C-alpha angles and dihedrals in degrees: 000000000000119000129196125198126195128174128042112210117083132258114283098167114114134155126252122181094337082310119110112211133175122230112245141137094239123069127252119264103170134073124193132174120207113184102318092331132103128213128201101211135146130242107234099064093042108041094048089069105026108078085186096056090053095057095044096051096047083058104066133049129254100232088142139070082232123041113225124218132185130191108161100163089060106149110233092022122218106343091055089044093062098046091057094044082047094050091050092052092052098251119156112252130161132226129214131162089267088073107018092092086049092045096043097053085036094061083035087063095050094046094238099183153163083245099063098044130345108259102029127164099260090060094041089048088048089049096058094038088056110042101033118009084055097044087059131085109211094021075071104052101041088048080053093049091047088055083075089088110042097032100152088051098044100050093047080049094049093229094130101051104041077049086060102046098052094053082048100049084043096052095067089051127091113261090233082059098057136073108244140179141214094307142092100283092052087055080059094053092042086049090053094042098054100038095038132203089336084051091049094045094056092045105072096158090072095094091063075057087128104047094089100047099057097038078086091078130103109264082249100056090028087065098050098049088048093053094054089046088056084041098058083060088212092109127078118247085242100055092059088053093059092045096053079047095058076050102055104046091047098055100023109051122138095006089166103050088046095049091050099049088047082050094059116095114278132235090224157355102272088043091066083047101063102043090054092055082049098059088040092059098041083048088050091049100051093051098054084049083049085053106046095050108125116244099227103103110239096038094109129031115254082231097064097042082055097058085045087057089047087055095043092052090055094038093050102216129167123321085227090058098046089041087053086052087047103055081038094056097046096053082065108018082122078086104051132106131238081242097042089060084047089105110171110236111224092169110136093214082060139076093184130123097224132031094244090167086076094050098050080052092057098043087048085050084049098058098042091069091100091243113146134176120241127276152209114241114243121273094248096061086063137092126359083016091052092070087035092067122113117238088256095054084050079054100042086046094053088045076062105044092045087052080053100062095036089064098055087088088062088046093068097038089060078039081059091035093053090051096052088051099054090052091051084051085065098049092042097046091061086068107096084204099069119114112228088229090060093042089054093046093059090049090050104048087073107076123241090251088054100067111069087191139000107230098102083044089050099045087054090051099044078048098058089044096055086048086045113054096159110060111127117239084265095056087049099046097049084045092064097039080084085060122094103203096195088056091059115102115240092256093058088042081060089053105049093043089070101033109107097190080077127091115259094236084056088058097047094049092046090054089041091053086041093055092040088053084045094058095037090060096034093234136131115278124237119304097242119196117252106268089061094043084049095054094042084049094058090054095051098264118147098205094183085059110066120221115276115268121284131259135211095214096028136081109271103233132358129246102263086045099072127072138154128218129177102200105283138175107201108029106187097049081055111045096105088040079060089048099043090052085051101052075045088062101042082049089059095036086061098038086064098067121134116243087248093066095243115120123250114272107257133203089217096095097150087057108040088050097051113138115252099257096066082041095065095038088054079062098041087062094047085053094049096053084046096061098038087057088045095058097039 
C-alpha cells in the first residue's frame, strides 16, 4: 500500500465544548459548519489556498467578530475537511488509497487549485493518484472501491474510470509483473517468485490470478470493470467465466434460504422493507452477471448456468434473463446433472415441485440446434441413378455426406441428453402435483433414435403411475404411448409383464416382443412366473420352446404362438375378464380417431405394425376365450 505525507508541524487541532479548534497564538477569526459540526479556524491560512473560501467570504459581510461559513453539502464530511484545513496549516497528514477519493473531491470543492497558489493540494493529490495509487494493484481497487461513496464527484473527476482502466490493463499481466499488495493475488506472485519458471508452469491457475481481488467490488463497479477486461480482448473466454463464478459464489450463497426467510410474514413494516431492498439488489446482481457471460460455448460450466437458473427462478428476475440461461444452458445441457435440472418451482399458478416448463424450454432450445444423426440416402438415389449423376450432384452429395459426419458429435450428445432426461423423468415423477401432459412433454421432447433402450423411460413411468393411482385407462394408456417395448432388457420386460399399474395392451406387447427376441437369438424365452405360464399353457403355448425364427417375408409368429396376460393369479377364472379388457381397449382404440377418420398417431409402433399373422392370431385368441366362456 503507497503512503504519501505531506506537512511537517505537528497537530495542533483539539475539541473544546463540540467545537474543534486549532492552537495557535492568534484568535480565531473564521467559523465553518461541516455537517453538524463547527471549526474554530483562522482566515489567512485558509483563505490563501481555498479559492472557495475566498468568494464566499467576500460575499458576505463581517458584522461579526467571527465570520460564519456553511457548507453543508461538503463531499467527505469532517474527516476530509480536516485533512484539507490541516493541509493548509502545514500539519503533517498522510495520504493512502483509503482517502485519497475523500481528499481529492474535498480539495475539488474548495477549489484548491494551481490558480490560487503553486503546489496546492488538488496538484499534489493528482501526482500521487497517477503515479502510485495506479501503478498499484490493490491501491486501485480499493480507490475504486472507495468511488462508491462519492460517485457524482468521482466520475466528473475522472477518478472511476482511470481506476477501471488500470485493473483492466493489469488483468491481462502476469502477477510477478504487478505490483501487488497483501492479498491473494500477491500469495500467487510470491508462489511464482520462490518456485520459479517449474512452479509457474504447474500453476496454471495463476492467470485467473485477478479474479479474487476485484470480486470485492460492488456489482456496479464490478460490471463495468468487467466490461473493459472482455473488451481488451487479452483474457480467455474461459477465464471470464471463472471469474463471474468466484462472484457469484461470493455475493449469491444460499439464495434459497435467504428468499424464504425474507417470504415469511414480517414483524414490521421496516422489516418487509428490507428484505425487499435485499432481493432487489441480489436480482440486480444476478442479471448483470447474466449479462456479462461470455458467448463462446464452454466458457462457463452447465452446472453453474443452472444454478444460475435455480437463483434466478426464486429471485424472480427477468424472463429475458431466464430465457438467455436458458438458451445457454441448452447449447451444453449434455453436461448437466439429473440434480442440477431439479429447479424448484416457486410459481403461484403452480402447485409443482420443480419448475418442468423451463426445462422443456432448454431441451426445445437443445434440438433446435439443427443437429441432426446420420442417415442412410434414400433408396432412389442408388443404384443405375448413381452413375447417372452430374459432377456437381457427386459434389452436392459430399457436401452431404461431410454435414453428416459433422454432426455425429451432436448424435451422441442427444445419446448423453436422453439419458439425463430420463433420469429427470424419475425425480419429477415422485411429485403427486404433475400434470401427465407435462410429464409426456418432457418424454417426448427426446427423439425415438436417442434412446438405446427404454428401461430408465419405463422406471419413470412405473414410478408416475405408483404416485398416481388415479389415472383412468385412457390416461394409462396415453402415458405409455411414450414407451418402445422392444427397447426394454429382459429384466424390465420381467417386470412389466407382472405390473399391473400398466395397461394390458402394454403387457401383451411387452410378452409378444420377449418371445420374438427369444426366437431371433435362438435362444430360450423369459422365464414367466406361473400364473402367466399357466395362462399361455391353456392356449397351447409351450412357453420352455421359443417361436420359431423370424422372417422377413413370413408372418412373425403363428397363431398358437401369441398370448396376453395381465398379471394374473388364477388364469382360468379370468380369462373373460382378459377378453372383456380387451373389447374395452379396442372401444377406446376406436373412440381416438381423428375426424378425419385416420387413426392417432401411437407410439405403439411395435404393436400397430404387427404382421397379420400375429394379428389373427391376436383374434383367434379373443374367439377362443369367447367360446370357453360360452360353454362354461
Amino acid at each position: 500500500m503507497k503512503f504519501m505525507k505531506l506537512g511537517s508541524r505537528p497537530d495542533t487541532f483539539y475539541t473544546n465544548e463540540a467545537v474543534r479548534s486549532v492552537s495557535s497564538e492568534v484568535t480565531s477569526d473564521l467559523i465553518v459548519q461541516v455537517k453538524g459540526s463547527r471549526y474554530l479556524l483562522h482566515k489567512f491560512p485558509l483563505l490563501s489556498k481555498c479559492l472557495r473560501l475566498q468568494r464566499i467570504c467576500s460575499e458576505s459581510p463581517e458584522t461579526l467578530q467571527h465570520q460564519i461559513v456553511q457548507l453543508p453539502d461538503f463531499p467527505g464530511g469532517t474527516e476530509a475537511f480536516e485533512l484539507c484545513a490541516k493541509f493548509c496549516y502545514g500539519i503533517t497528514i498522510t495520504f493512502s488509497a483509503y482517502n485519497i477519493v475523500a481528499a481529492r473531491c474535498a480539495a475539488e470543492y474548495l477549489q484548491m487549485t494551481e490558480d490560487v497558489e503553486k503546489g496546492n493540494l488538488v496538484y499534489k493529490l493528482e501526482v500521487f493518484f497517477n503515479s502510485c495509487i495506479l501503478h498499484g494493484w490493490r491501491d486501485s481497487i480499493v480507490t475504486l472501491h472507495t468511488t462508491k461513496a462519492f460517485p457524482l464527484w468521482s466520475e466528473d473527476l475522472r477518478i472511476t474510470s482511470r481506476c477501471i482502466e488500470a485493473i483492466a490493463s493489469k488483468a491481462s499481466t502476469h502477477p510477478f509483473k504487478v505490483s501487488l499488495s497483501h492479498s491473494h493475488s500477491r500469495r500467487v506472485r510470491d508462489d511464482v517468485s520462490c518456485n520459479g519458471v517449474e512452479g509457474q508452469r504447474q500453476r496454471p491457475a495463476a492467470k485467473g490470478w485477478w479474479a479474487e481481488d476485484i470480486a470485492e467490488l460492488g456489482i456496479d463497479l464490478y460490471w463495468r470493470t468487467m466490461i473493459a477486461i472482455k473488451s481488451d480482448g487479452k483474457i480467455p473466454s474461459n477465464l471470464i467465466g471463472e471469474a463471474l463464478q468466484i462472484y457469484a459464489s461470493r455475493w449469491l450463497p444460499n439464495i434459497s434460504r435467504r428468499i424464504k426467510a425474507n417470504r415469511e410474514p414480517a414483524g414490521s413494516n421496516s422489516d418487509s422493507d428490507s428484505a425487499s431492498e435485499v432481493t432487489s439488489k441480489s436480482r440486480l446482481l444476478l442479471e448483470s452477471i447474466v449479462s456479462l457471460l461470455p458467448s463462446e460455448k464452454g466458457a462457463v460450466s452447465c452446472s453453474f448456468l443452472l444454478k444460475l437458473l435455480k437463483a434466478a427462478n426464486i429471485l424472480n428476475v427477468s424472463s429475458s434473463s431466464k430465457m438467455e440461461l436458458a438458451r445457454r444452458v441448452a447449447l451444453q445441457v449434455e453436461e448437466a446433472r439429473v440434480g442440477d435440472l431439479l429447479i424448484p418451482s416457486l410459481s403461484s399458478s403452480s402447485n409443482t415441485l420443480y419448475d418442468v416448463d423451463i426445462v422443456l424450454i432448454i431441451l426445445e432450445q437443445f434440438m433446435l440446434q439443427g443437429q441432426s444423426p446420420p442417415t442412410s440416402p434414400p433408396r432412389s438415389k442408388l443404384g443405375t441413378e448413381r452413375r447417372r449423376r452430374s459432377r456437381s450432384a457427386e459434389n452436392i452429395d459430399f457436401k452431404l455426406q461431410e454435414s453428416r459426419r459433422s454432426s455425429s458429435a451432436s448424435h451422441s450428445s442427444k445419446l448423453k441428453v436422453a439419458k439425463i432426461v430420463d433420469g429427470y423423468l424419475r425425480q419429477i415423477a415422485k411429485d403427486i402435483n404433475l400434470p401427465l401432459s407435462k410429464f409426456i412433454a418432457v418424454a417426448e421432447t427426446i427423439p425415438d433414435f436417442s434412446r438405446l433402450d427404454h428401461d430408465e423411460l419405463y422406471r419413470a413411468i412405473d414410478i408416475y403411475l405408483k404416485a398416481h393411482p388415479d389415472l383412468n385407462k385412457s390416461e394409462r394408456k396415453k402415458l405409455c404411448r411414450v414407451l418402445d417395448c422392444k427397447k426394454l432388457s429382459v429384466e424390465a420386460c420381467m417386470h412389466a409383464a407382472q405390473n399391473e399399474k400398466l395397461p394390458l395392451r402394454v403387457v401383451v406387447q411387452v410378452l409378444f416382443f420377449e418371445q420374438a427376441r427369444a426366437a431371433t437369438t435362438g435362444g430360450k424365452g423369459t422365464d414367466l412366473p406361473s400364473n402367466i405360464k399357466a395362462l399361455l399353457a391353456s392356449h397351447n403355448i409351450d412357453p420352455s420352446k421359443p417361436p420359431r425364427a423370424l422372417s422377413t417375408t413370413t408372418s412373425i409368429l403363428g397363431h398358437d404362438q401369441w398370448s396376453t396376460v395381465s398379471g394374473l393369479r388364477s388364469p382360468k377364472s379370468r380369462i373373460s375378464t382378459l377378453r372383456m379388457k380387451l373389447a374395452e381397449d379396442d372401444d377406446l382404440d376406436e373412440n381416438d380417431m381423428n375426424p378425419d377418420g385416420m387413426g392417432r398417431p401411437s407410439k405403439f409402433k411395435g404393436f400397430c405394425a404387427l404382421p397379420t399373422g400375429p394379428k389373427k392370431m391376436f383374434s383367434r385368441l379373443l374367439s377362443t376365450n369367447r367360446n370357453a366362456t360360452e360353454k362354461s
